[in-house]
Tab-separated table of C-alpha atoms in Angstrom:
chain	number	residue	atom	x	y	z
O	1	MET	CA	-12.209	-100.339	5.227
O	2	ASP	CA	-10.124	-103.311	4.097
O	3	THR	CA	-11.686	-106.740	3.733
O	4	ILE	CA	-9.550	-109.847	4.209
O	5	THR	CA	-10.583	-113.003	2.417
O	6	ILE	CA	-10.173	-115.999	4.686
O	7	GLY	CA	-9.289	-119.361	3.209
O	8	ASP	CA	-8.290	-118.496	-0.360
O	9	GLY	CA	-4.624	-118.037	0.609
O	10	PRO	CA	-2.348	-118.288	3.640
O	11	LEU	CA	-3.288	-116.156	6.627
O	12	THR	CA	-0.479	-113.852	7.787
O	13	ILE	CA	0.416	-112.178	11.068
O	14	GLU	CA	-0.175	-108.783	9.508
O	15	GLN	CA	-3.677	-109.782	8.380
O	16	VAL	CA	-4.542	-111.025	11.858
O	17	VAL	CA	-3.375	-107.730	13.347
O	18	ALA	CA	-5.339	-105.787	10.716
O	19	VAL	CA	-8.537	-107.502	11.888
O	20	ALA	CA	-7.619	-107.333	15.576
O	21	ARG	CA	-6.605	-103.672	15.676
O	22	GLY	CA	-7.254	-102.089	12.305
O	23	GLY	CA	-10.939	-102.880	12.003
O	24	ALA	CA	-10.494	-104.889	8.796
O	25	ARG	CA	-13.522	-106.962	7.828
O	26	VAL	CA	-13.396	-110.650	6.954
O	27	ARG	CA	-15.158	-112.850	4.462
O	28	LEU	CA	-14.942	-116.517	3.619
O	29	GLY	CA	-13.473	-117.263	0.217
O	30	ALA	CA	-15.154	-119.585	-2.257
O	31	ALA	CA	-12.501	-122.291	-1.866
O	32	ALA	CA	-12.871	-122.123	1.919
O	33	ARG	CA	-16.617	-122.644	1.652
O	34	GLU	CA	-16.107	-125.759	-0.443
O	35	ARG	CA	-13.566	-127.192	1.975
O	36	ILE	CA	-15.777	-126.524	5.002
O	37	ALA	CA	-18.706	-128.283	3.319
O	38	ALA	CA	-16.578	-131.277	2.311
O	39	ALA	CA	-15.282	-131.782	5.867
O	40	HIS	CA	-18.778	-131.482	7.292
O	41	ASP	CA	-19.974	-134.183	4.912
O	42	VAL	CA	-17.527	-136.594	6.594
O	43	ILE	CA	-18.991	-135.832	10.037
O	44	ALA	CA	-22.527	-136.176	8.703
O	45	ALA	CA	-21.637	-139.595	7.284
O	46	VAL	CA	-20.269	-140.725	10.665
O	47	ILE	CA	-23.497	-139.706	12.370
O	48	ALA	CA	-25.636	-141.354	9.695
O	49	ALA	CA	-23.708	-144.623	10.041
O	50	GLU	CA	-23.515	-144.319	13.859
O	51	LYS	CA	-19.751	-144.907	13.762
O	52	VAL	CA	-17.437	-144.318	16.711
O	53	ALA	CA	-15.275	-141.183	16.403
O	54	TYR	CA	-13.580	-139.264	19.204
O	55	GLY	CA	-15.501	-136.191	20.231
O	56	VAL	CA	-18.237	-136.941	17.722
O	57	THR	CA	-19.845	-140.020	19.259
O	58	THR	CA	-17.595	-140.363	22.330
O	59	GLY	CA	-16.825	-138.352	25.438
O	60	PHE	CA	-13.723	-136.228	25.861
O	61	GLY	CA	-10.327	-136.615	27.521
O	62	GLN	CA	-10.410	-139.474	30.003
O	63	LEU	CA	-14.006	-140.126	28.874
O	64	ALA	CA	-12.907	-140.869	25.302
O	65	THR	CA	-14.004	-144.496	25.631
O	66	THR	CA	-17.550	-143.558	26.651
O	67	HIS	CA	-19.916	-144.044	23.708
O	68	ILE	CA	-22.537	-141.349	23.142
O	69	PRO	CA	-25.793	-142.223	21.312
O	70	VAL	CA	-26.391	-140.326	18.073
O	71	GLU	CA	-29.480	-138.629	19.471
O	72	LYS	CA	-27.318	-137.122	22.233
O	73	VAL	CA	-24.512	-135.614	20.087
O	74	ARG	CA	-25.961	-132.089	20.171
O	75	GLU	CA	-26.296	-132.210	23.947
O	76	LEU	CA	-22.742	-133.576	24.122
O	77	GLN	CA	-21.360	-130.532	22.309
O	78	GLU	CA	-23.366	-128.029	24.345
O	79	ASN	CA	-22.299	-129.687	27.600
O	80	LEU	CA	-18.702	-129.537	26.437
O	81	VAL	CA	-18.846	-125.776	25.934
O	82	ARG	CA	-20.706	-125.040	29.159
O	83	SER	CA	-18.411	-127.188	31.272
O	84	HIS	CA	-15.250	-125.719	29.731
O	85	ALA	CA	-16.239	-122.053	30.195
O	86	VAL	CA	-14.441	-121.798	33.521
O	87	GLY	CA	-12.030	-118.918	32.887
O	88	VAL	CA	-11.276	-116.446	35.670
O	89	ASP	CA	-9.647	-113.049	36.289
O	90	VAL	CA	-9.631	-109.895	34.160
O	91	PRO	CA	-10.920	-110.182	30.591
O	92	LEU	CA	-8.599	-110.360	27.615
O	93	PRO	CA	-8.416	-107.155	25.555
O	94	ARG	CA	-10.603	-106.749	22.475
O	95	ASP	CA	-7.673	-107.028	20.083
O	96	VAL	CA	-6.566	-110.381	21.553
O	97	VAL	CA	-10.066	-111.864	21.291
O	98	ARG	CA	-10.569	-110.562	17.749
O	99	ALA	CA	-7.180	-111.988	16.733
O	100	ALA	CA	-8.046	-115.374	18.258
O	101	MET	CA	-11.413	-115.465	16.466
O	102	THR	CA	-9.714	-114.666	13.161
O	103	ILE	CA	-7.211	-117.490	13.620
O	104	ARG	CA	-9.968	-119.977	14.537
O	105	LEU	CA	-12.033	-118.863	11.533
O	106	ASN	CA	-9.039	-119.567	9.329
O	107	THR	CA	-8.664	-123.035	10.870
O	108	MET	CA	-12.262	-123.813	9.957
O	109	ALA	CA	-11.598	-122.469	6.454
O	110	ARG	CA	-8.775	-124.957	5.988
O	111	GLY	CA	-11.426	-127.668	5.786
O	112	HIS	CA	-10.338	-130.159	8.452
O	113	SER	CA	-12.735	-129.262	11.272
O	114	GLY	CA	-16.059	-130.703	10.164
O	115	VAL	CA	-18.253	-127.785	11.197
O	116	ARG	CA	-21.197	-126.512	9.172
O	117	LEU	CA	-20.687	-123.463	6.984
O	118	GLU	CA	-23.052	-121.412	9.151
O	119	VAL	CA	-20.708	-121.802	12.131
O	120	ALA	CA	-17.857	-120.136	10.235
O	121	GLU	CA	-20.225	-117.515	8.854
O	122	LEU	CA	-21.383	-116.586	12.355
O	123	ALA	CA	-17.781	-116.190	13.533
O	124	ALA	CA	-17.152	-113.850	10.582
O	125	ALA	CA	-20.351	-111.930	11.278
O	126	LEU	CA	-19.357	-111.370	14.912
O	127	LEU	CA	-15.999	-109.943	13.812
O	128	ASN	CA	-17.591	-107.667	11.231
O	129	ALA	CA	-20.168	-106.416	13.746
O	130	ASP	CA	-17.396	-105.956	16.343
O	131	LEU	CA	-19.281	-108.129	18.817
O	132	VAL	CA	-16.395	-109.271	20.994
O	133	PRO	CA	-16.950	-112.077	23.520
O	134	TRP	CA	-16.006	-111.452	27.149
O	135	VAL	CA	-13.155	-113.882	27.745
O	136	PRO	CA	-11.441	-114.241	31.145
O	137	SER	CA	-7.671	-114.281	30.777
O	138	ARG	CA	-6.771	-117.206	33.037
O	139	GLY	CA	-7.651	-120.882	32.668
O	140	SER	CA	-5.766	-122.259	29.648
O	141	LEU	CA	-2.960	-124.809	29.991
O	142	GLY	CA	-2.021	-124.674	26.318
O	143	ALA	CA	-3.154	-128.257	25.596
O	144	SER	CA	-5.623	-129.357	24.273
O	145	GLY	CA	-5.027	-125.837	23.272
O	146	ASP	CA	-6.847	-122.858	24.760
O	147	LEU	CA	-9.936	-124.687	25.969
O	148	ALA	CA	-11.322	-122.346	28.644
O	149	PRO	CA	-10.957	-119.023	26.795
O	150	SER	CA	-12.258	-120.588	23.589
O	151	ALA	CA	-15.299	-121.938	25.449
O	152	HIS	CA	-16.242	-118.417	26.503
O	153	VAL	CA	-16.191	-117.363	22.840
O	154	VAL	CA	-18.444	-120.244	21.811
O	155	LEU	CA	-20.805	-119.657	24.734
O	156	ALA	CA	-21.233	-116.085	23.492
O	157	MET	CA	-21.937	-117.408	19.997
O	158	MET	CA	-24.612	-119.658	21.529
O	159	GLY	CA	-26.284	-116.631	23.118
O	160	GLU	CA	-25.534	-117.925	26.603
O	161	GLY	CA	-22.299	-116.076	27.276
O	162	GLU	CA	-21.295	-112.455	27.484
O	163	LEU	CA	-19.790	-109.749	25.304
O	164	LEU	CA	-17.104	-107.229	26.167
O	165	THR	CA	-18.431	-103.685	26.096
O	166	GLU	CA	-16.421	-100.739	24.775
O	167	GLY	CA	-15.805	-99.620	28.347
O	168	GLY	CA	-14.437	-103.001	29.392
O	169	GLY	CA	-17.629	-104.232	31.043
O	170	ARG	CA	-19.767	-107.198	30.099
O	171	GLU	CA	-23.271	-107.678	28.741
O	172	PRO	CA	-25.366	-110.761	27.855
O	173	SER	CA	-24.643	-111.940	24.350
O	174	GLY	CA	-28.129	-113.180	23.455
O	175	PRO	CA	-29.869	-109.773	23.227
O	176	ALA	CA	-26.844	-108.251	21.448
O	177	LEU	CA	-26.848	-111.013	18.830
O	178	ARG	CA	-30.547	-110.552	18.198
O	179	ALA	CA	-30.144	-106.752	17.962
O	180	ALA	CA	-27.507	-107.312	15.272
O	181	GLY	CA	-29.834	-109.641	13.381
O	182	LEU	CA	-27.793	-112.752	14.212
O	183	ALA	CA	-29.292	-116.032	15.381
O	184	PRO	CA	-27.517	-117.723	18.318
O	185	LEU	CA	-25.579	-120.828	17.354
O	186	THR	CA	-27.053	-124.266	17.951
O	187	LEU	CA	-24.204	-126.762	17.988
O	188	GLU	CA	-24.217	-129.963	15.982
O	189	ALA	CA	-21.857	-132.965	16.009
O	190	LYS	CA	-18.176	-132.099	16.710
O	191	GLU	CA	-18.752	-128.350	16.439
O	192	GLY	CA	-18.120	-127.512	20.071
O	193	LEU	CA	-14.927	-129.544	20.027
O	194	SER	CA	-13.808	-127.925	16.758
O	195	LEU	CA	-14.242	-124.461	18.225
O	196	LEU	CA	-12.480	-125.270	21.512
O	197	ASN	CA	-9.426	-127.312	20.549
O	198	GLY	CA	-6.516	-125.259	19.223
O	199	THR	CA	-3.875	-122.668	20.032
O	200	GLN	CA	-5.756	-119.611	18.823
O	201	PHE	CA	-5.380	-117.504	21.970
O	202	MET	CA	-1.678	-118.216	22.441
O	203	ALA	CA	-1.161	-117.475	18.764
O	204	ALA	CA	-3.258	-114.302	18.990
O	205	ILE	CA	-1.125	-112.850	21.772
O	206	GLY	CA	1.924	-114.052	19.861
O	207	CYS	CA	0.825	-112.111	16.744
O	208	LEU	CA	0.387	-108.896	18.666
O	209	ALA	CA	3.638	-109.450	20.574
O	210	VAL	CA	5.530	-109.902	17.306
O	211	VAL	CA	4.456	-106.544	15.881
O	212	ASP	CA	4.739	-104.770	19.236
O	213	GLY	CA	8.109	-106.382	19.933
O	214	GLU	CA	9.541	-105.487	16.542
O	215	ALA	CA	8.420	-101.888	17.050
O	216	LEU	CA	9.973	-101.980	20.509
O	217	LEU	CA	13.321	-103.099	19.073
O	218	ASP	CA	13.373	-100.273	16.518
O	219	THR	CA	12.292	-97.871	19.262
O	220	ALA	CA	15.104	-99.077	21.516
O	221	ASP	CA	17.668	-98.512	18.751
O	222	LEU	CA	16.514	-94.912	18.276
O	223	ILE	CA	16.235	-94.070	21.977
O	224	GLY	CA	19.547	-95.807	22.641
O	225	ALA	CA	21.084	-93.566	19.985
O	226	MET	CA	19.589	-90.536	21.756
O	227	SER	CA	21.278	-91.669	24.976
O	228	LEU	CA	24.567	-92.121	23.119
O	229	GLU	CA	24.372	-88.478	22.151
O	230	GLY	CA	23.251	-87.291	25.562
O	231	LEU	CA	26.189	-89.095	27.148
O	232	ARG	CA	28.580	-87.985	24.407
O	233	ALA	CA	29.546	-91.578	23.762
O	234	SER	CA	31.341	-92.788	20.672
O	235	VAL	CA	29.617	-94.083	17.564
O	236	GLY	CA	32.889	-95.801	16.569
O	237	PRO	CA	31.868	-99.263	17.869
O	238	PHE	CA	28.893	-99.157	15.500
O	239	GLN	CA	30.986	-99.077	12.338
O	240	GLU	CA	29.884	-101.469	9.615
O	241	ARG	CA	33.339	-103.035	9.322
O	242	ILE	CA	33.246	-104.006	13.010
O	243	GLN	CA	29.845	-105.649	12.694
O	244	ALA	CA	31.022	-107.529	9.589
O	245	LEU	CA	33.491	-109.405	11.756
O	246	ARG	CA	30.553	-110.920	13.660
O	247	PRO	CA	27.714	-110.823	11.126
O	248	ILE	CA	24.808	-111.806	13.343
O	249	PRO	CA	21.676	-110.485	11.574
O	250	GLY	CA	20.161	-108.592	14.485
O	251	GLN	CA	23.473	-107.019	15.410
O	252	LEU	CA	23.969	-105.765	11.846
O	253	ALA	CA	20.464	-104.261	11.806
O	254	THR	CA	20.768	-102.475	15.137
O	255	ALA	CA	24.198	-101.015	14.364
O	256	ALA	CA	22.871	-99.705	11.045
O	257	ASN	CA	19.872	-98.140	12.814
O	258	VAL	CA	22.113	-96.301	15.280
O	259	ARG	CA	24.443	-95.075	12.550
O	260	ALA	CA	21.494	-93.747	10.582
O	261	ALA	CA	19.917	-92.091	13.634
O	262	THR	CA	23.090	-90.215	14.596
O	263	GLN	CA	24.087	-89.207	11.079
O	264	GLY	CA	24.998	-85.511	10.910
O	265	SER	CA	25.102	-85.144	14.684
O	266	ALA	CA	27.002	-82.064	15.845
O	267	ILE	CA	27.104	-83.603	19.312
O	268	MET	CA	29.004	-86.617	17.985
O	269	LEU	CA	31.383	-84.444	15.968
O	270	SER	CA	32.167	-82.311	19.017
O	271	HIS	CA	34.058	-85.078	20.810
O	272	LEU	CA	35.668	-87.040	17.968
O	273	ASN	CA	39.151	-86.458	19.386
O	274	CYS	CA	38.362	-86.647	23.107
O	275	ASP	CA	40.526	-88.741	25.426
O	276	LYS	CA	37.783	-91.228	26.351
O	277	VAL	CA	39.055	-94.746	25.523
O	278	GLN	CA	35.796	-96.684	25.617
O	279	ASP	CA	32.198	-96.459	26.791
O	280	ALA	CA	30.241	-98.622	29.212
O	281	TYR	CA	28.658	-101.809	27.903
O	282	SER	CA	25.128	-100.393	27.955
O	283	LEU	CA	26.302	-97.971	25.256
O	284	ARG	CA	29.102	-99.724	23.412
O	285	CYS	CA	27.280	-103.082	23.228
O	286	ILE	CA	23.900	-101.834	21.995
O	287	PRO	CA	24.273	-103.770	18.698
O	288	GLN	CA	25.198	-106.986	20.469
O	289	VAL	CA	22.401	-106.847	23.066
O	290	HIS	CA	19.619	-105.294	20.991
O	291	GLY	CA	20.652	-107.464	18.051
O	292	ALA	CA	20.462	-110.723	20.005
O	293	CYS	CA	17.009	-109.752	21.255
O	294	ARG	CA	15.983	-108.912	17.692
O	295	ASP	CA	17.000	-112.385	16.524
O	296	ALA	CA	15.164	-114.059	19.414
O	297	LEU	CA	12.007	-112.196	18.464
O	298	ALA	CA	12.497	-113.291	14.853
O	299	TRP	CA	12.082	-116.891	16.040
O	300	LEU	CA	8.695	-115.998	17.539
O	301	ARG	CA	7.691	-114.462	14.197
O	302	ARG	CA	8.618	-117.694	12.402
O	303	VAL	CA	6.686	-119.888	14.836
O	304	VAL	CA	3.612	-117.655	14.972
O	305	GLY	CA	3.686	-117.210	11.201
O	306	VAL	CA	3.222	-120.954	10.828
O	307	GLU	CA	0.716	-121.236	13.675
O	308	VAL	CA	-1.808	-118.668	12.426
O	309	ASP	CA	-2.269	-120.631	9.203
O	310	ALA	CA	-2.102	-124.090	10.773
O	311	VAL	CA	-4.767	-126.651	11.622
O	312	THR	CA	-4.664	-127.148	15.395
O	313	ASP	CA	-8.036	-128.876	15.659
O	314	ASN	CA	-8.609	-132.364	17.092
O	315	PRO	CA	-9.678	-134.788	15.810
O	316	ILE	CA	-8.669	-133.810	12.287
O	317	VAL	CA	-11.027	-134.546	9.403
O	318	PHE	CA	-9.570	-135.634	6.046
O	319	PRO	CA	-12.306	-135.214	3.421
O	320	ASP	CA	-10.264	-136.941	0.672
O	321	SER	CA	-10.124	-140.239	2.563
O	322	GLY	CA	-13.079	-139.807	4.882
O	323	GLU	CA	-10.822	-140.378	7.907
O	324	ILE	CA	-11.125	-138.708	11.290
O	325	ILE	CA	-7.811	-138.931	13.134
O	326	SER	CA	-7.133	-137.921	16.721
O	327	ALA	CA	-3.706	-136.269	16.943
O	328	GLY	CA	-1.838	-133.562	18.858
O	329	ASN	CA	-1.610	-130.391	16.755
O	330	PHE	CA	-3.377	-128.539	19.567
O	331	HIS	CA	-0.312	-128.831	21.807
O	332	GLY	CA	1.190	-125.395	22.392
O	333	GLU	CA	4.816	-126.380	23.002
O	334	PRO	CA	6.205	-124.677	19.862
O	335	LEU	CA	4.532	-121.437	20.892
O	336	ALA	CA	5.301	-121.789	24.594
O	337	LEU	CA	9.047	-122.043	24.055
O	338	ALA	CA	9.125	-119.158	21.577
O	339	LEU	CA	6.934	-116.963	23.805
O	340	ASP	CA	9.190	-117.601	26.794
O	341	LEU	CA	12.291	-116.656	24.825
O	342	ALA	CA	10.566	-113.544	23.475
O	343	ALA	CA	9.751	-112.445	27.024
O	344	MET	CA	13.400	-112.837	27.996
O	345	SER	CA	14.543	-110.846	24.968
O	346	VAL	CA	12.126	-107.970	25.607
O	347	ALA	CA	13.110	-107.968	29.285
O	348	GLU	CA	16.751	-107.552	28.244
O	349	ILE	CA	15.834	-104.514	26.174
O	350	ALA	CA	14.273	-102.969	29.275
O	351	SER	CA	17.238	-103.994	31.417
O	352	ILE	CA	19.892	-102.317	29.268
O	353	SER	CA	17.636	-99.283	28.778
O	354	GLU	CA	17.391	-98.751	32.536
O	355	ARG	CA	21.187	-98.863	32.782
O	356	ARG	CA	21.470	-96.086	30.197
O	357	THR	CA	18.888	-94.052	32.126
O	358	PHE	CA	20.923	-94.490	35.296
O	359	ARG	CA	24.062	-93.219	33.562
O	360	LEU	CA	22.207	-90.197	32.204
O	361	LEU	CA	21.116	-89.286	35.737
O	362	THR	CA	24.440	-89.881	37.498
O	363	SER	CA	26.722	-86.865	37.127
O	364	SER	CA	29.916	-88.806	37.866
O	365	LEU	CA	29.132	-91.050	34.882
O	366	SER	CA	27.544	-88.552	32.502
O	367	GLU	CA	29.267	-85.176	32.967
O	368	LEU	CA	25.721	-83.799	33.003
O	369	PRO	CA	23.961	-82.041	35.892
O	370	ALA	CA	22.857	-84.504	38.573
O	371	PHE	CA	19.466	-86.040	37.731
O	372	LEU	CA	19.355	-83.842	34.617
O	373	THR	CA	18.287	-80.722	36.471
O	374	ARG	CA	20.322	-77.499	36.632
O	375	ASP	CA	19.294	-76.833	40.208
O	376	SER	CA	19.680	-80.233	41.844
O	377	GLY	CA	19.080	-80.325	45.553
O	378	LEU	CA	16.174	-77.968	45.387
O	379	ASN	CA	14.944	-80.027	42.414
O	380	ASN	CA	15.063	-83.814	42.042
O	381	GLY	CA	14.776	-83.915	38.249
O	382	TYR	CA	14.278	-87.406	36.867
O	383	MET	CA	15.744	-89.143	39.934
O	384	ILE	CA	12.616	-91.088	40.862
O	385	ALA	CA	11.650	-91.905	37.282
O	386	GLN	CA	14.659	-94.223	37.283
O	387	TYR	CA	13.186	-95.946	40.358
O	388	THR	CA	10.096	-96.734	38.316
O	389	ALA	CA	12.217	-98.146	35.506
O	390	ALA	CA	14.165	-100.244	38.014
O	391	ALA	CA	10.923	-101.564	39.557
O	392	LEU	CA	9.606	-102.613	36.147
O	393	VAL	CA	12.890	-104.296	35.245
O	394	ALA	CA	12.741	-106.216	38.526
O	395	GLU	CA	9.165	-107.296	37.765
O	396	ASN	CA	10.246	-108.472	34.324
O	397	LYS	CA	12.900	-110.694	35.877
O	398	VAL	CA	10.203	-112.491	37.861
O	399	LEU	CA	7.951	-112.767	34.806
O	400	CYS	CA	10.769	-114.305	32.761
O	401	HIS	CA	10.721	-117.564	34.682
O	402	PRO	CA	9.829	-119.893	31.794
O	403	ALA	CA	6.298	-121.257	31.839
O	404	SER	CA	7.142	-123.883	29.221
O	405	VAL	CA	9.270	-125.941	31.623
O	406	ASP	CA	6.232	-126.620	33.798
O	407	SER	CA	3.394	-129.094	33.347
O	408	ILE	CA	0.488	-130.067	35.601
O	409	PRO	CA	-1.345	-133.210	34.377
O	410	THR	CA	-5.116	-132.970	33.908
O	411	SER	CA	-8.142	-135.025	32.814
O	412	GLY	CA	-7.290	-138.129	34.805
O	413	ASP	CA	-3.732	-138.083	33.392
O	414	GLN	CA	-4.945	-138.397	29.806
O	415	GLU	CA	-3.523	-134.916	29.314
O	416	ASP	CA	-0.325	-135.746	31.183
O	417	HIS	CA	1.940	-133.101	29.637
O	418	VAL	CA	0.685	-129.613	28.850
O	419	SER	CA	2.574	-126.650	27.427
O	420	MET	CA	1.509	-123.773	29.689
O	421	GLY	CA	1.722	-121.717	26.503
O	422	MET	CA	-1.046	-119.304	27.489
O	423	THR	CA	0.805	-118.541	30.719
O	424	ALA	CA	3.902	-117.792	28.635
O	425	ALA	CA	1.818	-115.538	26.367
O	426	LEU	CA	0.277	-113.566	29.227
O	427	LYS	CA	3.690	-113.053	30.811
O	428	LEU	CA	5.099	-111.790	27.533
O	429	GLU	CA	2.195	-109.367	27.173
O	430	GLN	CA	3.052	-107.804	30.553
O	431	VAL	CA	6.799	-107.745	29.870
O	432	VAL	CA	6.168	-105.834	26.635
O	433	ARG	CA	4.050	-103.249	28.471
O	434	ASN	CA	6.706	-102.841	31.149
O	435	ALA	CA	9.464	-102.456	28.560
O	436	GLN	CA	7.478	-99.779	26.718
O	437	THR	CA	7.403	-97.709	29.906
O	438	VAL	CA	11.092	-98.263	30.652
O	439	LEU	CA	11.996	-97.039	27.159
O	440	ALA	CA	9.692	-94.054	27.575
O	441	ILE	CA	11.568	-93.062	30.726
O	442	GLU	CA	14.886	-93.368	28.882
O	443	ALA	CA	13.491	-91.224	26.051
O	444	LEU	CA	12.500	-88.473	28.489
O	445	CYS	CA	15.940	-88.506	30.083
O	446	ALA	CA	17.829	-88.690	26.775
O	447	ALA	CA	15.848	-85.773	25.333
O	448	GLN	CA	16.627	-83.744	28.460
O	449	ALA	CA	20.326	-84.598	28.169
O	450	ILE	CA	20.393	-83.507	24.526
O	451	ASP	CA	18.722	-80.221	25.485
O	452	LEU	CA	21.370	-79.646	28.146
O	453	LEU	CA	24.066	-79.946	25.453
O	454	ALA	CA	22.652	-77.023	23.432
O	455	PRO	CA	23.597	-75.306	21.207
O	456	LEU	CA	25.033	-78.566	19.858
O	457	GLU	CA	22.415	-80.286	17.695
O	458	PRO	CA	21.642	-84.025	17.546
O	459	GLY	CA	21.541	-86.158	14.404
O	460	GLY	CA	18.596	-86.232	12.046
O	461	GLY	CA	17.016	-89.375	13.513
O	462	THR	CA	17.757	-88.600	17.133
O	463	GLY	CA	16.489	-85.077	16.584
O	464	HIS	CA	13.181	-86.474	15.381
O	465	GLY	CA	13.093	-88.762	18.412
O	466	ARG	CA	13.591	-85.762	20.687
O	467	ALA	CA	10.779	-83.980	18.839
O	468	VAL	CA	8.378	-86.834	19.646
O	469	VAL	CA	9.240	-86.410	23.332
O	470	ARG	CA	8.976	-82.626	23.231
O	471	ARG	CA	5.527	-82.766	21.660
O	472	LEU	CA	4.394	-84.563	24.827
O	473	ALA	CA	6.698	-83.175	27.521
O	474	PRO	CA	8.552	-79.832	27.587
O	475	THR	CA	12.147	-79.486	28.734
O	476	LEU	CA	12.340	-79.943	32.501
O	477	GLU	CA	13.296	-76.617	34.083
O	478	ARG	CA	12.064	-77.379	37.613
O	479	ASP	CA	10.270	-80.262	39.324
O	480	ARG	CA	6.744	-80.962	38.131
O	481	TYR	CA	4.182	-83.792	37.990
O	482	LEU	CA	5.943	-86.345	35.746
O	483	ALA	CA	3.600	-89.353	35.789
O	484	PRO	CA	1.324	-88.015	33.012
O	485	GLU	CA	4.353	-87.336	30.820
O	486	ILE	CA	5.700	-90.849	31.365
O	487	GLU	CA	2.252	-92.169	30.468
O	488	ALA	CA	2.057	-90.018	27.324
O	489	VAL	CA	5.515	-91.000	26.059
O	490	THR	CA	4.767	-94.654	26.861
O	491	ALA	CA	1.661	-94.373	24.683
O	492	ALA	CA	3.840	-92.958	21.891
O	493	VAL	CA	6.214	-95.915	22.249
O	494	ALA	CA	3.286	-98.357	22.154
O	495	ALA	CA	1.781	-96.592	19.132
O	496	GLY	CA	5.046	-97.022	17.238
O	497	GLU	CA	5.899	-93.315	16.895
O	498	PHE	CA	9.583	-93.798	17.685
O	499	ALA	CA	9.706	-96.966	15.580
O	500	ALA	CA	8.286	-95.019	12.633
O	501	VAL	CA	11.151	-92.536	12.935
O	502	ALA	CA	13.709	-95.338	13.022
O	503	ARG	CA	12.139	-97.106	10.054
O	504	GLY	CA	12.074	-93.927	8.001
O	505	LEU	CA	15.819	-93.415	8.182
O	506	GLU	CA	18.329	-94.301	5.487
O	507	THR	CA	20.442	-97.057	7.033
O	508	GLY	CA	24.069	-97.514	6.182
C-alpha cells in the first residue's frame, strides 16, 4: 500500500484522491514536524505572556473583542467545537471525509496553524486506521470555511463525536478510538479554531469532482462516438484541419478522441458518399460542446490544485516573525465560483447526451427501428430509459442555479458575506452522479444501435466501448427489466471503464 508523505512537498489532487479512495497511508515528513513545532511555539509564547490574539485569548466572530483568561483557553476551544457541530442531513461519503482530513492535515503541516504535533499525528492515525468521522452534509456556508462539518471531525477526534460505519451507520467515536489504541484529543490554545477554519470540505469534493469530471468528459467523447456510428453520422466535422481554425484546447482534445475512437470503422466507411449534407448539432458539435465543458473543468482543476496545498487557517501564525494575523484565506469564493461553473459544464454534457439518445430512439431521425427494438409496438425497447435521462437533465438544470451569487450574513454581521461554496460543491456532486447515469443510458442505446447495423463493424475504440456495455447488458431482443442494467453501466461509467478505453487510444 502506498504511503504519502505530508509536508515535505506540495500536496496534489491525485495524492488526496489516493488517500480518499485508494487506501493510501499518510505520514508527516520531517520538515513538516519542524514547522508544526515552530508555529506552536508562537502560540505557547502568547499564552505565557497573556497577550491578546484572536481565537487564542479572545472569543470568535462577533465575540472577537471578548477577552478570555489564560486559564480558560482550553475550555474556549472545546466550547467552540461543541457549539459548531450543528450539521444536519445525510452524512458525507467516506471518500469526501478522508479527502477533507488529508487536506487539513496538510494545512497543519505547512506550519502556520499553531497546533501541537500530536494533533496532526492523531489526524494521520485516524486516516491510517480508516476511522472516518460521521459528518452531516449540510451546515457549511463556505466562510469561515467549512465550520460545521469540520467541527464534527474534531468532535470525533475528541472522543465525543461519532464515526461512520462501513454500512453507512454511526457509532460513538470514544470506544473506537480506544480500541485502536488512540487517546482522544484534548484541545489546547487555538487548536479547535485551527481545525475548524478552512475550505477542506469544499476542496475535498472539488478534488473528487475533478477526477470524476475528467473521466466523465473522456467517457462522453467515447460514447458520443458510439452514437455517431449508430446514427451513421459523419466524422468529417471532426477533422484536425477544421479544429485548427478554432484551436480551443478542449475542442482539439475532444475531436481527437472521437477520431481515434472511430478509426477503422466499417460503419463510417459505409456511408462516405451518402447524400446527407450535415448532421444535427448534438452530433456535429460534439467537439465544441464537450470541449468547452472540458475547459471549464480545467479551471476547477487549477483552483483546487492550489487550494489543497494552501493555508486556509485563521488566524495565521508566522513563526519567523512571531506574528499572528487574522485574515481571510478561509473564504471559499474561489472554489464556489469554479464549482458552480463545473456543475454547469457537467450538466451540459448530460444535456447533449440526452439529445443523442433521443435521436437514436426516434426512427424518423435515426433510420433505425423505433426505440431500438425490431418489434416495436409489442415491445417498447429503450423508450422509457430516455424519460429517465430527460428527468435527470431537468434536475440538473435546477441544480445549476449558482450558489456563489448568494450570501446570508451570520455572526451578528461580522461574517457579512459568505461564499456558499459547500452548497456549490454538494450540487456539483449530484450533477456528476446524474450525468453518469445519463451517459450510461446513451451507451446502452448506442451499443444497441451498433448491433442493429450488423454485419458492419464499429471502430476500434467504439467497439471496445460496446464491449463494456455488452459485458453488463446483452443485446435487447425483447422487453426486459432494464433498471439493473442502467445501474450496472452507470457503475462502469463512474468507475472510469469507458474513460480508460478512451485514454488508451492513439489520438490523431
